[in-house]
Amino acid sequence: MQDHPALSDVTLPDPKPPAAPTPLAERIVASLTYRVGKDVRAARPHDWLAATILTVRDQIIDRWMASTRSAHGAGAKRVYYLSLEFLIGRLLRDALTNLGMNEEVREALASLGVDLAAIEEIEPDAALGNGGLGRLAACFMESLASLDLPAYGYGIRYVNGMFRQRIDDGWQVELPETWLAHGDPWEFERRESSYHIGFGGEVVSTDTGGAKWRPAERVIATAVDTPVVGWRGVRVNTLRLWTAQAVDPLKLEAFNAGDYAAALADSNRAEQLTRVLYPADAHPAGQELRLRQEYFFSSASLQDVVRRHMQYFGDIRTLADKAAIQLNDTHPAVSVAELMRLLVDVHDLEFDEAWRITQATFGYTNHTLLPEALETWPLPMFERLLPRHMQLIYAINARLLREARSRPWADDRAISAISLIDESGERRVRMANLAFAGAHSVNGVAALHTRLMKQTVFADLHRLYPERINNKTNGITPRRWLQQCNPALTGLLRETIGDAFLDRTEATSALEAHADEGDFQARFAAVKRANKAALSDHIRRHIAVRLDPDAMFDVQIKRIHEYKRQLLNIVETVALYDDIRSHPERDWAPRVKIFAGKAASSYHNAKLIIKLANDVARRVNADTSTQDLLKLVFVPNYNVSLAERIVPAADLSEQISTAGMEASGTGNMKLALNGALTIGTLDGANIEIRDRVGPDNIFIFGLTADEVAGRRQAGYHPADCIAQSRELSQALTAIASGVFSPDDPARYSGLVAELYNDDRFMLCADFDAYTRAQREVDALWRTPAAWWSKAIRNTAGVGWFSSDRTISEYARDIWEVM
Ligand code: 26V
């Protein structure tokens, strides 16, 4: 599958001069002529795309300026969302939907002989993020604008975002992604908004007894702005991404002396900073370039926030009244030290006052409890790169530990857990502790996750500051994840329950009254079938596998990670395959297992799991004895655009992480909103989904988070579970012995051995419960009226998971802007 189809793949009829050009068509032609510089007759699909975007962008600019003016005029407090990832995907359909311009633009283009859907398809998918955390940031930006809250997103304008995934002989191959190949017509470079960012050097003392940092190296950060249009165009906010340049891009002296490498060395070094997104979503790379990226964007963003504050309000001491800065995980946590530096060294505040302002300004969101995903930096590296920040962190730590010591319960163990410096081995700076200490609010992203934060990683900090941790259950924007990706369902809902749900997603609850109406069920099922047929078509064209849209589409789409347990799903598929072959006479429910997702390039087991999915697929899909009953596909290059195709076509949503390990999940919400039933563990937001849709409308199985912890404590022996389950042991034996990998029979022996030996993710403990739940799913599928009743109740029940609701809670409880 290709991210950017070759131009020849997109068939556009010959452009004809418009019969009666609409004013909008005329503007598109003017954009094409004068801004893209192409003649109507010579224009290629990408030219039409650019001309359309530029024309739509013009419609946005007045609102954008009005939004800025109104915030300024009102002296409003602004929200700043700092995130190293914004997984925004394509923007044209998003802008058209929110501006209500879809039909108008479709007609204008049609009058020019251009198909809107075809040019939407060639817009690159802006993948400036890894997975859930980055997509959440994009949904939040859209909801902030929709709720008319003045907000800026700050991040990095990566030249290469998330890698493109190709599947070669079943193996993942990573290719660079080039979303900027044709330029980005949405963006505005703001040359005037640029800042110096320092690295290295030393700290000197000033005559007034203060400290001053003399960096050895400087680069320039320049802002590039993209408008973010809210629902119904109520407001347009700014996504401000930073790009890096050398202070001295061309050293002429070196150039003239013929040393071209030296002449461009600074440029190359600076450009590395914004070259590529780190493509791991759980394993900190620990590389210096990553820390440089984090500081680069934190410093640029904070300098920008402080400059705007001084320009509008003139007094740095009111910063916290006028700015709320949210840290999306620890990636921007160095911002805490950077703001302290700006307040103390540049604005001459006393340390204590600066600390009060810093804490009042920042909020921190945690997105994972996996110990291996918590960022820490080797102290010597940190100090070499950011010597002044290291001093400030020591000073913050002294204050923090003094406060901790005053508590009677604080023994040495508690003190070392609270410290900003991990001294258990080589000394490291703990970014999560820094973010916790520097913020007035620390939130988790689902109720269970927040409870576990209090009990595990942050137990001692929580004891010290019991008011600080709070929950904000994640959400998704219903504009992209219902209206845009599923126009047919949106149309059906509007006819059935009216338009209220377009502005208040909870209003989908009115559907419940129709859940058992045969006629409505038939229409709901027909929408699903059409979406499945469209997905089948896409899959046939891209990976040449034919699917039956009447089979159950069972999907697991997300990053490939052991804790998410794609392996559990694959092993169950193998067991099912065996069972169908042994008992062909039974009334099996025809299924298509659909997988998609990327593995971090260095994550060996995750890549092996992709290969296994493809090995099983090859064998099962070719077996004539199970032909109509079971298919497995791994759809390459999972990204936002592919999710937009799969989500509306899913019948069953696999949310099967080891309980306690998935902070929230947001794909679970998207799939349920589009009428898929969930099969899942009591993990992350699945628990709250069950609460909303009702326990009868979801398939819950397996150990709870507390039971997982209990089993671990008591000593977990996976080999015993395997011995007790004939189905599991047969499936594992088949995989380990090379049934699916005859070309390399030992390929999976190590993977299976790990399950016998430690099974870190308790696949074996949950296997039988999972299989039973799957057979209940089959039984339900065979009674369509019962299935559709439950599917409808899912769409009806999950409106609460709108990111509008989530953002309203942040606005009220953390940012105090609502
Ligand atoms: C960590 C690192 C470590 C350094 C290298 C790059 C990198 C990138 C991301 C992360 C943290 C990953 C945390 C994450 O993505 N969490 C997901 O956040 C979602 C939104 O809250 C949530 O729904 C998922 O359950 C959670 O896994």
CSV table of N, CA, C and O in Angstrom, one decimal, residues 377-419:
chain,number,residue,atom,x,y,z
A,377,TRP,N,17.2,10.8,32.1
A,377,TRP,CA,18.4,11.1,31.4
A,377,TRP,C,19.7,11.0,32.2
A,377,TRP,O,19.7,11.4,33.4
A,378,PRO,N,20.7,10.4,31.6
A,378,PRO,CA,22.0,10.3,32.4
A,378,PRO,C,22.4,11.7,32.8
A,378,PRO,O,22.4,12.6,32.0
A,379,LEU,N,22.7,11.8,34.1
A,379,LEU,CA,23.0,13.1,34.7
A,379,LEU,C,24.2,13.8,33.9
A,379,LEU,O,24.1,15.0,33.6
A,380,PRO,N,25.2,13.1,33.6
A,380,PRO,CA,26.3,13.8,33.0
A,380,PRO,C,25.9,14.4,31.6
A,380,PRO,O,26.4,15.5,31.2
A,381,MET,N,25.1,13.6,30.9
A,381,MET,CA,24.7,14.1,29.6
A,381,MET,C,23.8,15.4,29.7
A,381,MET,O,24.0,16.4,29.1
A,382,PHE,N,22.9,15.3,30.7
A,382,PHE,CA,22.0,16.4,30.9
A,382,PHE,C,22.8,17.7,31.3
A,382,PHE,O,22.6,18.8,30.8
A,383,GLU,N,23.7,17.5,32.2
A,383,GLU,CA,24.5,18.6,32.7
A,383,GLU,C,25.4,19.2,31.6
A,383,GLU,O,25.5,20.4,31.5
A,384,ARG,N,25.9,18.4,30.7
A,384,ARG,CA,26.8,18.9,29.7
A,384,ARG,C,25.9,19.7,28.7
A,384,ARG,O,26.4,20.8,28.2
A,385,LEU,N,24.7,19.2,28.4
A,385,LEU,CA,23.9,19.9,27.4
A,385,LEU,C,23.2,21.1,28.0
A,385,LEU,O,23.0,22.1,27.3
A,386,LEU,N,22.8,21.0,29.3
A,386,LEU,CA,21.9,22.1,29.9
A,386,LEU,C,22.5,22.4,31.3
A,386,LEU,O,21.8,22.1,32.3
A,387,PRO,N,23.7,23.0,31.4
A,387,PRO,CA,24.3,23.1,32.7
A,387,PRO,C,23.4,24.0,33.7
A,387,PRO,O,23.3,23.7,34.9
A,388,ARG,N,22.8,25.1,33.2
A,388,ARG,CA,22.0,25.9,34.0
A,388,ARG,C,20.8,25.2,34.5
A,388,ARG,O,20.4,25.4,35.7
A,389,HIS,N,20.2,24.5,33.6
A,389,HIS,CA,19.0,23.7,34.0
A,389,HIS,C,19.3,22.7,35.1
A,389,HIS,O,18.5,22.4,36.0
A,390,MET,N,20.5,22.1,35.0
A,390,MET,CA,20.9,21.1,36.0
A,390,MET,C,21.0,21.8,37.3
A,390,MET,O,20.5,21.2,38.3
A,391,GLN,N,21.6,23.0,37.4
A,391,GLN,CA,21.6,23.7,38.7
A,391,GLN,C,20.2,24.0,39.2
A,391,GLN,O,20.0,23.8,40.4
A,392,LEU,N,19.4,24.4,38.3
A,392,LEU,CA,18.0,24.7,38.8
A,392,LEU,C,17.3,23.5,39.3
A,392,LEU,O,16.5,23.5,40.3
A,393,ILE,N,17.5,22.3,38.6
A,393,ILE,CA,16.9,21.1,39.0
A,393,ILE,C,17.4,20.7,40.4
A,393,ILE,O,16.7,20.2,41.3
A,394,TYR,N,18.7,20.9,40.7
A,394,TYR,CA,19.3,20.6,42.0
A,394,TYR,C,18.6,21.5,43.0
A,394,TYR,O,18.2,21.1,44.1
A,395,ALA,N,18.4,22.8,42.7
A,395,ALA,CA,17.7,23.7,43.6
A,395,ALA,C,16.3,23.3,43.9
A,395,ALA,O,15.8,23.3,45.0
A,396,ILE,N,15.6,22.9,42.8
A,396,ILE,CA,14.2,22.4,43.0
A,396,ILE,C,14.2,21.2,43.9
A,396,ILE,O,13.3,21.0,44.8
A,397,ASN,N,15.1,20.3,43.6
A,397,ASN,CA,15.2,19.0,44.3
A,397,ASN,C,15.4,19.3,45.8
A,397,ASN,O,14.8,18.6,46.7
A,398,ALA,N,16.3,20.2,46.1
A,398,ALA,CA,16.6,20.5,47.5
A,398,ALA,C,15.3,21.0,48.2
A,398,ALA,O,15.0,20.5,49.4
A,399,ARG,N,14.6,21.8,47.6
A,399,ARG,CA,13.3,22.3,48.1
A,399,ARG,C,12.3,21.2,48.3
A,399,ARG,O,11.7,21.1,49.4
A,400,LEU,N,12.2,20.4,47.3
A,400,LEU,CA,11.3,19.2,47.3
A,400,LEU,C,11.6,18.3,48.5
A,400,LEU,O,10.7,17.9,49.2
A,401,LEU,N,12.9,17.9,48.6
A,401,LEU,CA,13.3,16.9,49.6
A,401,LEU,C,13.2,17.5,51.0
A,401,LEU,O,12.9,16.8,51.9
A,402,ARG,N,13.4,18.8,51.1
A,402,ARG,CA,13.3,19.5,52.4
A,402,ARG,C,11.8,19.3,52.9
A,402,ARG,O,11.5,18.9,54.0
A,403,GLU,N,10.9,19.6,51.9
A,403,GLU,CA,9.5,19.4,52.3
A,403,GLU,C,9.1,18.0,52.6
A,403,GLU,O,8.4,17.7,53.6
A,404,ALA,N,9.7,17.1,51.8
A,404,ALA,CA,9.4,15.6,52.1
A,404,ALA,C,9.9,15.2,53.5
A,404,ALA,O,9.2,14.5,54.2
A,405,ARG,N,11.1,15.7,53.8
A,405,ARG,CA,11.7,15.3,55.1
A,405,ARG,C,10.9,15.7,56.3
A,405,ARG,O,11.0,15.1,57.3
A,406,SER,N,10.1,16.8,56.1
A,406,SER,CA,9.3,17.3,57.2
A,406,SER,C,8.2,16.4,57.5
A,406,SER,O,7.5,16.6,58.5
A,407,ARG,N,7.9,15.4,56.7
A,407,ARG,CA,6.8,14.5,56.9
A,407,ARG,C,7.3,13.3,57.8
A,407,ARG,O,8.3,12.7,57.5
A,408,PRO,N,6.5,12.9,58.8
A,408,PRO,CA,6.9,11.8,59.7
A,408,PRO,C,7.1,10.5,58.9
A,408,PRO,O,7.9,9.7,59.3
A,409,TRP,N,6.3,10.3,57.9
A,409,TRP,CA,6.4,9.0,57.2
A,409,TRP,C,7.6,8.8,56.2
A,409,TRP,O,7.8,7.8,55.7
A,410,ALA,N,8.2,10.0,56.0
A,410,ALA,CA,9.2,10.0,54.9
A,410,ALA,C,10.5,9.3,55.3
A,410,ALA,O,11.4,10.0,55.8
A,411,ASP,N,10.6,8.0,55.1
A,411,ASP,CA,11.9,7.3,55.4
A,411,ASP,C,12.8,7.4,54.2
A,411,ASP,O,12.5,8.1,53.2
A,412,ASP,N,14.0,6.8,54.2
A,412,ASP,CA,15.0,6.9,53.2
A,412,ASP,C,14.4,6.4,51.8
A,412,ASP,O,14.7,7.0,50.8
A,413,ARG,N,13.7,5.3,51.9
A,413,ARG,CA,13.1,4.8,50.7
A,413,ARG,C,12.2,5.8,50.0
A,413,ARG,O,12.3,6.0,48.8
A,414,ALA,N,11.3,6.4,50.8
A,414,ALA,CA,10.4,7.4,50.3
A,414,ALA,C,11.1,8.6,49.7
A,414,ALA,O,10.8,9.0,48.6
A,415,ILE,N,12.1,9.0,50.4
A,415,ILE,CA,12.9,10.2,49.9
A,415,ILE,C,13.6,9.9,48.6
A,415,ILE,O,13.5,10.7,47.6
A,416,SER,N,14.1,8.7,48.5
A,416,SER,CA,14.8,8.4,47.2
A,416,SER,C,13.8,8.2,46.1
A,416,SER,O,14.1,8.4,44.9
A,417,ALA,N,12.6,7.8,46.4
A,417,ALA,CA,11.6,7.6,45.4
A,417,ALA,C,11.1,9.0,44.9
A,417,ALA,O,10.7,9.2,43.7
A,418,ILE,N,11.1,10.0,45.8
A,418,ILE,CA,10.5,11.3,45.5
A,418,ILE,C,11.6,12.1,44.7
A,418,ILE,O,11.3,13.0,43.9
A,419,SER,N,12.9,11.9,45.0
A,419,SER,CA,13.9,12.7,44.4
A,419,SER,C,13.9,12.8,42.9
A,419,SER,O,13.5,11.9,42.2
